[in-house]
Amino acid sequence: MATYDYDLFVIGAGSGGVRAARLAAMSGASVAVAEEHRVGGTCVIRGCVPKKLMVYASEFAHHFKIAQSYGWTVGERSFDWRAFIEEKDAEIARLSGIYVTNLSNAGAVLMHGKARLTDAHTVQVEGHGTITADRVLVATGGRPWAPDAVPGIEHAISSNEAFHLPELPRRIVIAGGGYIAVEFAGIFAGLGVETTLVHRGPNVLRGFDDHVRAHVAEEMEKRGIQVILGCRHESLEKTASGVVSTFADGHKVESDLVMFAVGRKPYVEGLGLEAAGVALTELGAVKVDDYSRTNVDNIWAVGDVTDRLNLTPVAIREGAAFAETEFYGRPTRFDHEMVASAVFSQPPIGAVGMTEADARHALGRVDIYLARFRPMKYAFAGGDERCLIKLVVEAASQRVVGCHVVGPDAPEIIQMAAVALKMGVTKQQWDSTCAVHPTLAEELVTLREKYMPSELGGIG
Ligand code: NDP
């Protein structure tokens, strides 16, 4: 039998790679991990974690606004972007350090440098030479993408740069209508930046429930974000006073900064996947089966590089399932059904299961329960902000197949709803759960009347 330097070589020390490497190393296997940037990957370094800190920072503006209704006198306010970024970077460095320590405590060897496969068992790592491994795991994640065909696209930034702007712009145009565009629109607007979001589709957040999409766009506008739909960039032009975005309808908007958030692509460039014989999908992701196995029998891939469900916890679970299967002798595949997700828009979204449209398409008859109301905290302050809750129930079985929440703490609420939906809860069981009062979440277990479209005027 051939001998190798390591039992497992992991390319990429992000969420999925680190979890797999640690678990494999803890089983007694010899494990090496290569990372060309900083340990922690997109989530920790330039994604979920710093983004959430920015969301927190930006939400204070709204809190200050309503504080007066609660009797507070709010004095002069100012926001120090540089000081915040410094603190944020210190926190990210701390978290990245924890990842490094955890890898080392588990016994995995960390190599800083880009790794490239030269065949299925051999990797060259910049600065570390040639290394052989019995198994290889590709966990390189994804990268922001921008349309090169748009003249002047070089004047736009991606989310990567948004985390390190030397200063806050006065005006920003954000292109895209997905998670990142919507989240950053809320962040910048909250921090006082004049924010315009331009999206090619009829509404933001394709893939989410239509009521949720309409509601969020409406609430974003209430927070002062200009949402332009059905429109896309024709060109960008740098001028003495900023960047001029010209849209397909001829309309122009000048801003100090333009950010493109039009999706991410699997990061496969320069990894030597061709040399190792690893097949890609039509969209350029590493093609894997339910066990995250590629077409090459000693190479696996997890996380965004496989472009399945591009969420941190999913990458972690895929990495763990791989380690369980290969190093603990327990064949495990991660179930991609009923995975809840949150969009940290302002207000935020929590969603799990099917949208109404998907359920109608897949299941036929469905019962819909829907409510839109002013949450207590904001109603007291006289605000017009509304939250939305929606349940999608399969009519025949009365199984709750979708739960959608927009409003304060929606991401926290949806985690627990996901437990029930994953277990196959019926509407009757759901309703037998006693409410927690006074909360927003209690409205979810007191939805008795089926929704009829005429009830909700604007969003029916
Ligand atoms: P998304 O895939 O969510 O959204 C991409 C957006 O860009 C869509 O609105 C899409 O429009 C639009 N778009 C695509 N191509 C073009 C084009 N050529 N011109 C104009 N618009 C275009 O990508 P994001 O970059 O926002 O996020 C990437 C992924 O990262 C997400 O899908 C998600 O999985 C993950 N993520 C998760 C977060 C969370 O859990 N909170 C936060 C951030 C990211 P259309 O709808 O018409 O296709």
Short mmCIF file of C-alpha atoms and ligand atoms in Angstrom, two decimals:
data_model
loop_
_atom_site.label_atom_id
_atom_site.label_comp_id
_atom_site.label_asym_id
_atom_site.label_seq_id
_atom_site.Cartn_x
_atom_site.Cartn_y
_atom_site.Cartn_z
CA MET A 1 0.00 0.00 0.00
CA ALA A 2 1.26 3.47 -0.88
CA THR A 3 2.37 5.64 1.99
CA TYR A 4 1.64 9.35 2.13
CA ASP A 5 2.85 12.29 4.17
CA TYR A 6 -0.65 12.81 5.57
CA ASP A 7 -3.89 10.87 5.88
CA LEU A 8 -5.81 14.01 4.90
CA PHE A 9 -4.87 17.21 3.16
CA VAL A 10 -7.46 19.99 3.36
CA ILE A 11 -7.29 22.91 0.93
CA GLY A 12 -8.92 25.94 2.54
CA ALA A 13 -9.19 26.82 6.23
CA GLY A 14 -12.72 28.23 6.23
CA SER A 15 -15.77 26.93 8.04
CA GLY A 16 -16.06 23.60 6.21
CA GLY A 17 -12.34 22.84 5.91
CA VAL A 18 -11.51 23.61 9.52
CA ARG A 19 -14.36 21.51 10.89
CA ALA A 20 -13.39 18.54 8.74
CA ALA A 21 -9.68 18.91 9.55
CA ARG A 22 -10.25 19.13 13.29
CA LEU A 23 -12.58 16.16 13.47
CA ALA A 24 -10.29 14.06 11.27
CA ALA A 25 -7.23 14.99 13.35
CA MET A 26 -9.11 14.20 16.57
CA SER A 27 -9.70 10.68 15.28
CA GLY A 28 -5.95 10.18 15.26
CA ALA A 29 -5.44 10.82 11.55
CA SER A 30 -2.49 12.94 10.39
CA VAL A 31 -3.92 16.09 8.85
CA ALA A 32 -2.51 19.15 7.09
CA VAL A 33 -4.46 22.24 6.06
CA ALA A 34 -3.36 24.86 3.53
CA GLU A 35 -4.73 28.41 3.61
CA GLU A 36 -3.57 31.15 1.28
CA HIS A 37 -5.21 34.00 3.18
CA ARG A 38 -6.24 34.17 6.81
CA VAL A 39 -7.63 31.25 8.74
CA GLY A 40 -11.38 31.46 9.19
CA GLY A 41 -12.47 31.83 5.57
CA THR A 42 -15.18 34.05 4.18
CA CYS A 43 -17.48 33.74 7.20
CA VAL A 44 -14.98 34.93 9.77
CA ILE A 45 -12.75 37.22 7.74
CA ARG A 46 -14.97 38.92 5.15
CA GLY A 47 -18.48 37.59 5.57
CA CYS A 48 -21.00 36.66 8.24
CA VAL A 49 -19.09 37.77 11.32
CA PRO A 50 -17.81 41.24 10.31
CA LYS A 51 -21.08 41.79 8.44
CA LYS A 52 -23.10 41.12 11.59
CA LEU A 53 -20.89 43.50 13.57
CA MET A 54 -21.58 46.12 10.91
CA VAL A 55 -25.30 45.42 11.15
CA TYR A 56 -25.12 45.92 14.91
CA ALA A 57 -23.20 49.19 14.43
CA SER A 58 -25.72 50.48 11.92
CA GLU A 59 -28.80 49.54 13.96
CA PHE A 60 -27.99 52.11 16.63
CA ALA A 61 -29.29 54.87 14.36
CA HIS A 62 -32.76 53.32 14.52
CA HIS A 63 -32.49 52.75 18.26
CA PHE A 64 -31.53 56.39 18.83
CA LYS A 65 -34.52 57.43 16.78
CA ILE A 66 -37.06 55.62 18.90
CA ALA A 67 -35.24 56.14 22.20
CA GLN A 68 -36.87 59.53 22.69
CA SER A 69 -40.32 57.97 22.70
CA TYR A 70 -39.15 55.91 25.65
CA GLY A 71 -38.14 58.99 27.58
CA TRP A 72 -34.49 59.20 26.67
CA THR A 73 -32.79 62.40 25.71
CA VAL A 74 -30.30 61.49 23.06
CA GLY A 75 -27.49 63.99 22.79
CA GLU A 76 -25.20 64.74 19.92
CA ARG A 77 -24.39 61.64 17.91
CA SER A 78 -21.51 60.83 15.65
CA PHE A 79 -20.13 57.65 14.22
CA ASP A 80 -16.41 57.00 13.92
CA TRP A 81 -16.01 54.57 11.03
CA ARG A 82 -12.27 54.18 11.44
CA ALA A 83 -12.51 53.45 15.15
CA PHE A 84 -15.23 50.89 14.48
CA ILE A 85 -13.23 49.19 11.70
CA GLU A 86 -10.21 49.00 14.00
CA GLU A 87 -12.29 47.31 16.71
CA LYS A 88 -13.91 45.04 14.16
CA ASP A 89 -10.52 44.00 12.80
CA ALA A 90 -9.24 43.27 16.29
CA GLU A 91 -12.24 41.03 16.89
CA ILE A 92 -11.74 39.24 13.58
CA ALA A 93 -8.06 38.70 14.41
CA ARG A 94 -9.10 37.23 17.76
CA LEU A 95 -11.56 34.83 16.14
CA SER A 96 -9.11 33.85 13.42
CA GLY A 97 -6.59 33.13 16.19
CA ILE A 98 -9.09 30.82 17.88
CA TYR A 99 -9.46 28.87 14.64
CA VAL A 100 -5.67 28.52 14.43
CA THR A 101 -5.47 27.35 18.05
CA ASN A 102 -8.30 24.87 17.58
CA LEU A 103 -6.60 23.36 14.57
CA SER A 104 -3.34 23.05 16.40
CA ASN A 105 -4.99 21.64 19.56
CA ALA A 106 -6.60 18.97 17.41
CA GLY A 107 -3.15 18.08 16.04
CA ALA A 108 -3.61 19.40 12.48
CA VAL A 109 -0.67 21.07 10.74
CA LEU A 110 -1.41 24.48 9.23
CA MET A 111 0.47 25.66 6.13
CA HIS A 112 0.15 29.21 4.90
CA GLY A 113 0.27 29.28 1.13
CA LYS A 114 -1.72 28.49 -1.98
CA ALA A 115 -2.13 24.77 -2.60
CA ARG A 116 -2.27 23.24 -6.05
CA LEU A 117 -2.93 19.61 -6.86
CA THR A 118 -0.50 18.05 -9.32
CA ASP A 119 -2.26 14.69 -9.21
CA ALA A 120 -4.94 13.10 -7.04
CA HIS A 121 -2.55 12.46 -4.14
CA THR A 122 0.00 15.25 -4.54
CA VAL A 123 -0.24 18.89 -3.56
CA GLN A 124 2.24 21.69 -3.98
CA VAL A 125 1.95 24.36 -1.35
CA GLU A 126 3.68 27.69 -1.87
CA GLY A 127 6.56 27.88 0.56
CA HIS A 128 6.09 24.30 1.76
CA GLY A 129 7.01 22.19 -1.27
CA THR A 130 5.42 18.95 -2.39
CA ILE A 131 3.18 17.01 -0.04
CA THR A 132 1.36 13.75 -0.55
CA ALA A 133 -1.89 12.70 1.08
CA ASP A 134 -4.15 9.68 1.10
CA ARG A 135 -7.31 11.80 0.99
CA VAL A 136 -7.81 15.37 -0.17
CA LEU A 137 -10.65 17.71 0.79
CA VAL A 138 -11.29 20.82 -1.30
CA ALA A 139 -12.93 23.53 0.82
CA THR A 140 -11.91 26.73 -0.90
CA GLY A 141 -15.28 28.52 -0.75
CA GLY A 142 -16.40 31.16 -3.22
CA ARG A 143 -15.53 34.65 -4.36
CA PRO A 144 -17.54 37.69 -5.40
CA TRP A 145 -18.15 37.96 -9.09
CA ALA A 146 -18.77 41.09 -11.22
CA PRO A 147 -19.83 41.41 -14.88
CA ASP A 148 -16.69 42.39 -16.82
CA ALA A 149 -18.87 43.36 -19.77
CA VAL A 150 -20.08 46.49 -17.93
CA PRO A 151 -17.77 49.34 -19.00
CA GLY A 152 -16.14 50.95 -15.97
CA ILE A 153 -16.76 47.92 -13.72
CA GLU A 154 -13.23 48.41 -12.32
CA HIS A 155 -14.59 51.43 -10.44
CA ALA A 156 -16.93 49.21 -8.41
CA ILE A 157 -16.01 47.43 -5.21
CA SER A 158 -17.23 44.04 -4.00
CA SER A 159 -18.23 43.06 -0.46
CA ASN A 160 -14.56 42.16 0.16
CA GLU A 161 -13.55 45.82 0.02
CA ALA A 162 -16.64 47.03 1.86
CA PHE A 163 -15.15 45.68 5.07
CA HIS A 164 -12.09 47.91 4.77
CA LEU A 165 -13.19 51.20 3.30
CA PRO A 166 -10.85 53.98 4.42
CA GLU A 167 -13.91 56.13 5.04
CA LEU A 168 -17.67 55.94 4.78
CA PRO A 169 -19.00 57.27 1.48
CA ARG A 170 -21.66 59.95 1.54
CA ARG A 171 -23.62 58.20 -1.25
CA ILE A 172 -23.52 54.59 -2.41
CA VAL A 173 -25.13 52.63 -5.24
CA ILE A 174 -25.41 48.90 -4.62
CA ALA A 175 -26.07 46.58 -7.56
CA GLY A 176 -27.83 43.28 -6.86
CA GLY A 177 -30.86 42.04 -5.00
CA GLY A 178 -29.50 39.05 -3.08
CA TYR A 179 -28.44 38.53 0.52
CA ILE A 180 -25.33 40.68 0.31
CA ALA A 181 -26.86 43.63 -1.55
CA VAL A 182 -29.83 43.81 0.80
CA GLU A 183 -27.74 43.41 3.94
CA PHE A 184 -25.23 46.06 2.93
CA ALA A 185 -27.95 48.46 1.85
CA GLY A 186 -29.27 48.29 5.43
CA ILE A 187 -25.80 48.71 6.89
CA PHE A 188 -24.89 51.75 4.83
CA ALA A 189 -28.29 53.40 5.21
CA GLY A 190 -28.17 52.86 8.97
CA LEU A 191 -24.78 54.53 9.09
CA GLY A 192 -26.21 57.56 7.37
CA VAL A 193 -25.06 56.89 3.82
CA GLU A 194 -27.48 57.93 1.06
CA THR A 195 -28.17 54.45 -0.32
CA THR A 196 -29.58 53.34 -3.66
CA LEU A 197 -30.12 49.65 -4.42
CA VAL A 198 -30.46 48.70 -8.08
CA HIS A 199 -31.72 45.25 -8.95
CA ARG A 200 -32.50 43.71 -12.32
CA GLY A 201 -35.44 41.61 -11.10
CA PRO A 202 -39.01 42.53 -10.22
CA ASN A 203 -38.19 42.31 -6.54
CA VAL A 204 -35.26 41.66 -4.22
CA LEU A 205 -34.30 38.27 -2.76
CA ARG A 206 -35.37 35.84 -5.42
CA GLY A 207 -35.97 32.46 -3.82
CA PHE A 208 -37.65 33.91 -0.75
CA ASP A 209 -41.43 33.96 -0.33
CA ASP A 210 -43.09 36.65 -2.45
CA HIS A 211 -44.81 38.26 0.54
CA VAL A 212 -41.47 38.44 2.31
CA ARG A 213 -39.78 39.99 -0.71
CA ALA A 214 -42.44 42.66 -1.14
CA HIS A 215 -42.53 43.40 2.57
CA VAL A 216 -38.77 43.76 2.91
CA ALA A 217 -38.47 46.05 -0.09
CA GLU A 218 -41.23 48.23 1.36
CA GLU A 219 -39.60 48.34 4.80
CA MET A 220 -36.20 49.12 3.28
CA GLU A 221 -37.73 52.12 1.59
CA LYS A 222 -39.22 53.24 4.90
CA ARG A 223 -35.68 53.22 6.26
CA GLY A 224 -34.67 55.63 3.52
CA ILE A 225 -33.13 53.23 0.98
CA GLN A 226 -34.00 53.99 -2.61
CA VAL A 227 -34.88 50.64 -4.20
CA ILE A 228 -34.82 50.64 -8.01
CA LEU A 229 -36.20 47.43 -9.51
CA GLY A 230 -36.19 46.03 -13.02
CA CYS A 231 -33.04 47.92 -13.85
CA ARG A 232 -29.36 47.20 -14.28
CA HIS A 233 -26.06 48.92 -14.88
CA GLU A 234 -25.14 49.81 -18.42
CA SER A 235 -21.87 51.48 -17.43
CA LEU A 236 -19.88 53.18 -14.70
CA GLU A 237 -17.90 56.33 -15.19
CA LYS A 238 -15.46 57.91 -12.79
CA THR A 239 -15.83 61.67 -12.51
CA ALA A 240 -14.18 64.34 -10.41
CA SER A 241 -17.01 64.16 -7.89
CA GLY A 242 -17.66 60.43 -7.74
CA VAL A 243 -18.84 57.57 -9.93
CA VAL A 244 -21.76 57.93 -12.32
CA SER A 245 -23.88 54.80 -12.77
CA THR A 246 -25.80 54.72 -16.03
CA PHE A 247 -28.67 52.25 -16.06
CA ALA A 248 -30.21 50.38 -18.98
CA ASP A 249 -33.15 52.83 -19.10
CA GLY A 250 -30.75 55.76 -19.48
CA HIS A 251 -31.28 56.96 -15.93
CA LYS A 252 -28.05 58.13 -14.18
CA VAL A 253 -27.15 58.24 -10.50
CA GLU A 254 -23.97 59.75 -9.13
CA SER A 255 -22.48 58.33 -5.96
CA ASP A 256 -19.17 58.25 -4.15
CA LEU A 257 -19.02 54.48 -4.24
CA VAL A 258 -20.56 51.67 -6.27
CA MET A 259 -20.69 48.18 -4.85
CA PHE A 260 -21.54 45.13 -6.95
CA ALA A 261 -23.12 42.26 -5.04
CA VAL A 262 -24.38 40.17 -7.94
CA GLY A 263 -23.42 36.78 -6.60
CA ARG A 264 -20.43 34.66 -5.77
CA LYS A 265 -18.67 31.92 -7.70
CA PRO A 266 -16.94 28.77 -6.49
CA TYR A 267 -13.23 29.36 -6.04
CA VAL A 268 -11.60 26.70 -8.20
CA GLU A 269 -8.95 28.69 -10.09
CA GLY A 270 -5.36 27.53 -9.80
CA LEU A 271 -6.16 24.52 -7.62
CA GLY A 272 -4.97 21.97 -10.18
CA LEU A 273 -8.37 20.26 -10.21
CA GLU A 274 -7.87 19.36 -13.89
CA ALA A 275 -4.52 17.72 -13.10
CA ALA A 276 -6.21 15.63 -10.45
CA GLY A 277 -9.10 14.79 -12.78
CA VAL A 278 -11.79 16.44 -10.64
CA ALA A 279 -14.99 17.17 -12.58
CA LEU A 280 -16.88 20.45 -12.31
CA THR A 281 -20.55 21.23 -12.81
CA GLU A 282 -21.73 23.40 -15.71
CA LEU A 283 -21.64 26.39 -13.37
CA GLY A 284 -18.03 25.72 -12.40
CA ALA A 285 -18.55 24.19 -8.97
CA VAL A 286 -16.87 20.98 -7.83
CA LYS A 287 -19.32 18.21 -8.59
CA VAL A 288 -20.04 16.00 -5.59
CA ASP A 289 -22.46 13.30 -4.46
CA ASP A 290 -24.48 13.18 -1.23
CA TYR A 291 -21.33 12.22 0.66
CA SER A 292 -19.41 15.19 -0.80
CA ARG A 293 -17.33 12.77 -2.88
CA THR A 294 -16.01 14.01 -6.21
CA ASN A 295 -15.58 11.77 -9.25
CA VAL A 296 -12.02 11.04 -8.03
CA ASP A 297 -12.27 8.44 -5.30
CA ASN A 298 -9.81 10.00 -2.83
CA ILE A 299 -10.99 13.63 -3.26
CA TRP A 300 -13.96 15.25 -1.56
CA ALA A 301 -15.28 18.82 -1.55
CA VAL A 302 -17.49 20.72 0.91
CA GLY A 303 -18.93 24.20 1.29
CA ASP A 304 -19.43 26.98 -1.24
CA VAL A 305 -16.96 25.49 -3.72
CA THR A 306 -19.64 22.84 -4.36
CA ASP A 307 -22.36 25.49 -4.75
CA ARG A 308 -25.11 23.50 -3.04
CA LEU A 309 -26.53 25.59 -0.19
CA ASN A 310 -24.02 28.37 0.34
CA LEU A 311 -24.33 28.92 4.06
CA THR A 312 -21.67 28.64 6.76
CA PRO A 313 -23.48 26.11 8.98
CA VAL A 314 -24.10 23.94 5.92
CA ALA A 315 -20.38 23.92 5.06
CA ILE A 316 -19.64 22.98 8.68
CA ARG A 317 -22.12 20.12 8.61
CA GLU A 318 -20.85 18.89 5.24
CA GLY A 319 -17.29 18.95 6.61
CA ALA A 320 -18.38 17.08 9.72
CA ALA A 321 -20.31 14.50 7.69
CA PHE A 322 -17.22 13.88 5.56
CA ALA A 323 -15.05 13.34 8.66
CA GLU A 324 -17.65 11.09 10.29
CA THR A 325 -17.83 8.97 7.17
CA GLU A 326 -14.15 8.74 6.39
CA PHE A 327 -12.45 8.84 9.80
CA TYR A 328 -15.00 7.47 12.26
CA GLY A 329 -16.50 4.73 10.12
CA ARG A 330 -20.01 6.21 10.36
CA PRO A 331 -21.37 6.89 6.88
CA THR A 332 -23.08 10.28 7.21
CA ARG A 333 -24.59 12.61 4.68
CA PHE A 334 -25.85 16.03 5.47
CA ASP A 335 -29.54 16.51 4.78
CA HIS A 336 -29.97 19.75 2.84
CA GLU A 337 -33.74 19.82 3.45
CA MET A 338 -35.36 22.30 5.85
CA VAL A 339 -32.27 24.39 6.42
CA ALA A 340 -33.27 27.70 7.92
CA SER A 341 -31.58 30.88 6.81
CA ALA A 342 -31.54 34.49 7.87
CA VAL A 343 -31.02 37.69 5.95
CA PHE A 344 -29.67 40.45 8.15
CA SER A 345 -31.55 43.10 6.30
CA GLN A 346 -33.19 45.84 8.35
CA PRO A 347 -35.69 44.55 9.36
CA PRO A 348 -34.20 41.06 9.23
CA ILE A 349 -35.69 37.88 7.76
CA GLY A 350 -35.81 34.35 9.07
CA ALA A 351 -37.11 31.62 6.79
CA VAL A 352 -37.30 27.87 6.77
CA GLY A 353 -38.94 25.45 4.38
CA MET A 354 -41.01 26.17 1.32
CA THR A 355 -42.24 29.43 -0.05
CA GLU A 356 -45.94 29.58 -0.87
CA ALA A 357 -45.18 29.38 -4.60
CA ASP A 358 -42.88 26.36 -4.19
CA ALA A 359 -45.41 24.60 -2.00
CA ARG A 360 -48.27 25.20 -4.43
CA HIS A 361 -46.11 23.88 -7.22
CA ALA A 362 -44.85 20.81 -5.34
CA LEU A 363 -47.80 19.94 -3.11
CA GLY A 364 -50.90 21.34 -4.79
CA ARG A 365 -53.34 22.66 -2.21
CA VAL A 366 -51.88 24.65 0.65
CA ASP A 367 -53.29 26.68 3.53
CA ILE A 368 -51.67 30.03 4.12
CA TYR A 369 -51.60 31.88 7.43
CA LEU A 370 -50.33 35.41 7.27
CA ALA A 371 -50.20 38.44 9.50
CA ARG A 372 -48.65 41.85 9.21
CA PHE A 373 -48.59 44.09 12.24
CA ARG A 374 -46.65 46.78 14.07
CA PRO A 375 -44.33 45.22 16.65
CA MET A 376 -44.93 46.55 20.17
CA LYS A 377 -41.54 48.22 20.49
CA TYR A 378 -42.05 50.36 17.39
CA ALA A 379 -45.80 50.87 17.74
CA PHE A 380 -45.12 52.53 21.10
CA ALA A 381 -42.68 54.87 19.39
CA GLY A 382 -45.32 55.75 16.81
CA GLY A 383 -43.35 54.23 13.95
CA ASP A 384 -44.84 52.71 10.85
CA GLU A 385 -42.53 49.69 10.78
CA ARG A 386 -44.35 46.42 10.37
CA CYS A 387 -43.37 42.83 10.74
CA LEU A 388 -44.68 39.90 8.78
CA ILE A 389 -45.24 36.31 9.73
CA LYS A 390 -46.38 33.58 7.40
CA LEU A 391 -46.98 29.86 7.64
CA VAL A 392 -47.34 27.58 4.64
CA VAL A 393 -49.27 24.41 5.46
CA GLU A 394 -49.85 21.43 3.20
CA ALA A 395 -53.66 21.18 3.08
CA ALA A 396 -53.95 17.39 2.93
CA SER A 397 -51.54 16.47 5.72
CA GLN A 398 -51.73 19.77 7.68
CA ARG A 399 -47.92 19.64 7.89
CA VAL A 400 -46.29 23.04 8.29
CA VAL A 401 -43.91 23.16 5.34
CA GLY A 402 -42.81 26.78 5.47
CA CYS A 403 -42.33 29.47 8.10
CA HIS A 404 -41.33 33.02 7.21
CA VAL A 405 -40.73 35.90 9.59
CA VAL A 406 -39.68 39.49 8.91
CA GLY A 407 -39.14 41.65 11.94
CA PRO A 408 -36.96 42.21 14.99
CA ASP A 409 -35.25 38.97 16.07
CA ALA A 410 -36.61 37.01 13.10
CA PRO A 411 -33.27 35.16 12.71
CA GLU A 412 -33.42 34.10 16.37
CA ILE A 413 -37.06 33.01 16.09
CA ILE A 414 -36.54 30.95 12.95
CA GLN A 415 -33.90 28.74 14.53
CA MET A 416 -36.49 27.22 16.87
CA ALA A 417 -39.21 27.08 14.24
CA ALA A 418 -36.75 25.08 12.14
CA VAL A 419 -36.60 22.38 14.82
CA ALA A 420 -40.35 21.89 14.62
CA LEU A 421 -40.51 21.95 10.83
CA LYS A 422 -37.61 19.53 10.54
CA MET A 423 -39.53 17.16 12.83
CA GLY A 424 -42.58 17.40 10.56
CA VAL A 425 -44.84 19.43 12.84
CA THR A 426 -48.52 19.68 11.92
CA LYS A 427 -50.52 22.88 12.25
CA GLN A 428 -52.51 21.33 15.11
CA GLN A 429 -49.33 20.48 17.04
CA TRP A 430 -47.93 23.91 16.28
CA ASP A 431 -51.11 25.55 17.60
CA SER A 432 -51.13 23.40 20.73
CA THR A 433 -47.91 25.17 21.75
CA CYS A 434 -48.70 27.86 24.30
CA ALA A 435 -47.64 31.41 23.44
CA VAL A 436 -44.81 33.30 25.15
CA HIS A 437 -46.19 36.72 25.98
CA PRO A 438 -45.57 39.51 25.06
CA THR A 439 -43.40 38.61 22.10
CA LEU A 440 -43.47 38.84 18.36
CA ALA A 441 -43.01 35.08 18.12
CA GLU A 442 -46.25 34.36 19.98
CA GLU A 443 -48.15 35.56 16.93
CA LEU A 444 -46.84 32.50 15.11
CA VAL A 445 -48.77 30.11 17.36
CA THR A 446 -51.97 32.13 17.37
CA LEU A 447 -52.58 32.22 13.61
CA ARG A 448 -56.07 30.72 13.30
CA GLU A 449 -57.64 32.33 10.24
CA LYS A 450 -56.55 31.20 6.81
CA TYR A 451 -55.25 34.02 4.71
CA MET A 452 -57.38 35.31 1.86
CA PRO A 453 -55.45 37.59 -0.52
CA SER A 454 -57.91 40.51 -0.31
CA GLU A 455 -57.19 40.97 3.41
CA LEU A 456 -53.81 42.54 2.96
CA GLY A 457 -54.36 45.20 0.40
CA GLY A 458 -50.95 46.24 -0.83
CA ILE A 459 -49.15 42.95 -0.56
CA GLY A 460 -51.89 40.43 -1.38
P1 NDP B 1 -27.15 36.02 -4.37
O1 NDP B 1 -27.01 34.84 -5.24
O2 NDP B 1 -27.91 35.92 -3.11
O3 NDP B 1 -27.75 37.23 -5.20
C1 NDP B 1 -27.18 37.67 -6.38
C2 NDP B 1 -27.99 38.82 -6.89
O4 NDP B 1 -27.34 39.41 -8.01
C3 NDP B 1 -29.39 38.42 -7.33
O5 NDP B 1 -30.28 39.42 -6.93
C4 NDP B 1 -29.23 38.35 -8.85
O6 NDP B 1 -30.42 38.65 -9.53
C5 NDP B 1 -28.24 39.46 -9.11
N1 NDP B 1 -27.47 39.25 -10.33
C6 NDP B 1 -26.87 38.12 -10.75
N2 NDP B 1 -26.23 38.32 -11.91
C7 NDP B 1 -26.44 39.61 -12.24
C8 NDP B 1 -26.05 40.42 -13.33
N3 NDP B 1 -25.31 39.94 -14.33
N4 NDP B 1 -26.45 41.72 -13.36
C9 NDP B 1 -27.21 42.22 -12.35
N5 NDP B 1 -27.61 41.49 -11.28
C10 NDP B 1 -27.23 40.21 -11.24
O7 NDP B 1 -25.64 36.48 -4.12
P2 NDP B 1 -24.96 37.32 -3.00
O8 NDP B 1 -23.70 37.79 -3.62
O9 NDP B 1 -25.88 38.32 -2.41
O10 NDP B 1 -24.63 36.22 -1.91
C11 NDP B 1 -23.95 35.02 -2.26
C12 NDP B 1 -24.39 33.89 -1.38
O11 NDP B 1 -23.77 34.03 -0.12
C13 NDP B 1 -25.88 33.87 -1.08
O12 NDP B 1 -26.62 33.22 -2.05
C14 NDP B 1 -25.91 33.15 0.22
O13 NDP B 1 -25.97 31.77 -0.05
C15 NDP B 1 -24.62 33.54 0.89
N6 NDP B 1 -24.85 34.59 1.90
C16 NDP B 1 -25.60 34.29 2.99
C17 NDP B 1 -25.84 35.25 3.95
C18 NDP B 1 -26.68 34.91 5.13
O14 NDP B 1 -26.86 33.73 5.41
N7 NDP B 1 -27.24 35.89 5.83
C19 NDP B 1 -25.31 36.59 3.84
C20 NDP B 1 -24.56 36.81 2.63
C21 NDP B 1 -24.35 35.84 1.71
P3 NDP B 1 -31.52 37.54 -9.87
O15 NDP B 1 -32.28 37.31 -8.61
O16 NDP B 1 -32.30 38.20 -10.94
O17 NDP B 1 -30.77 36.34 -10.33
#
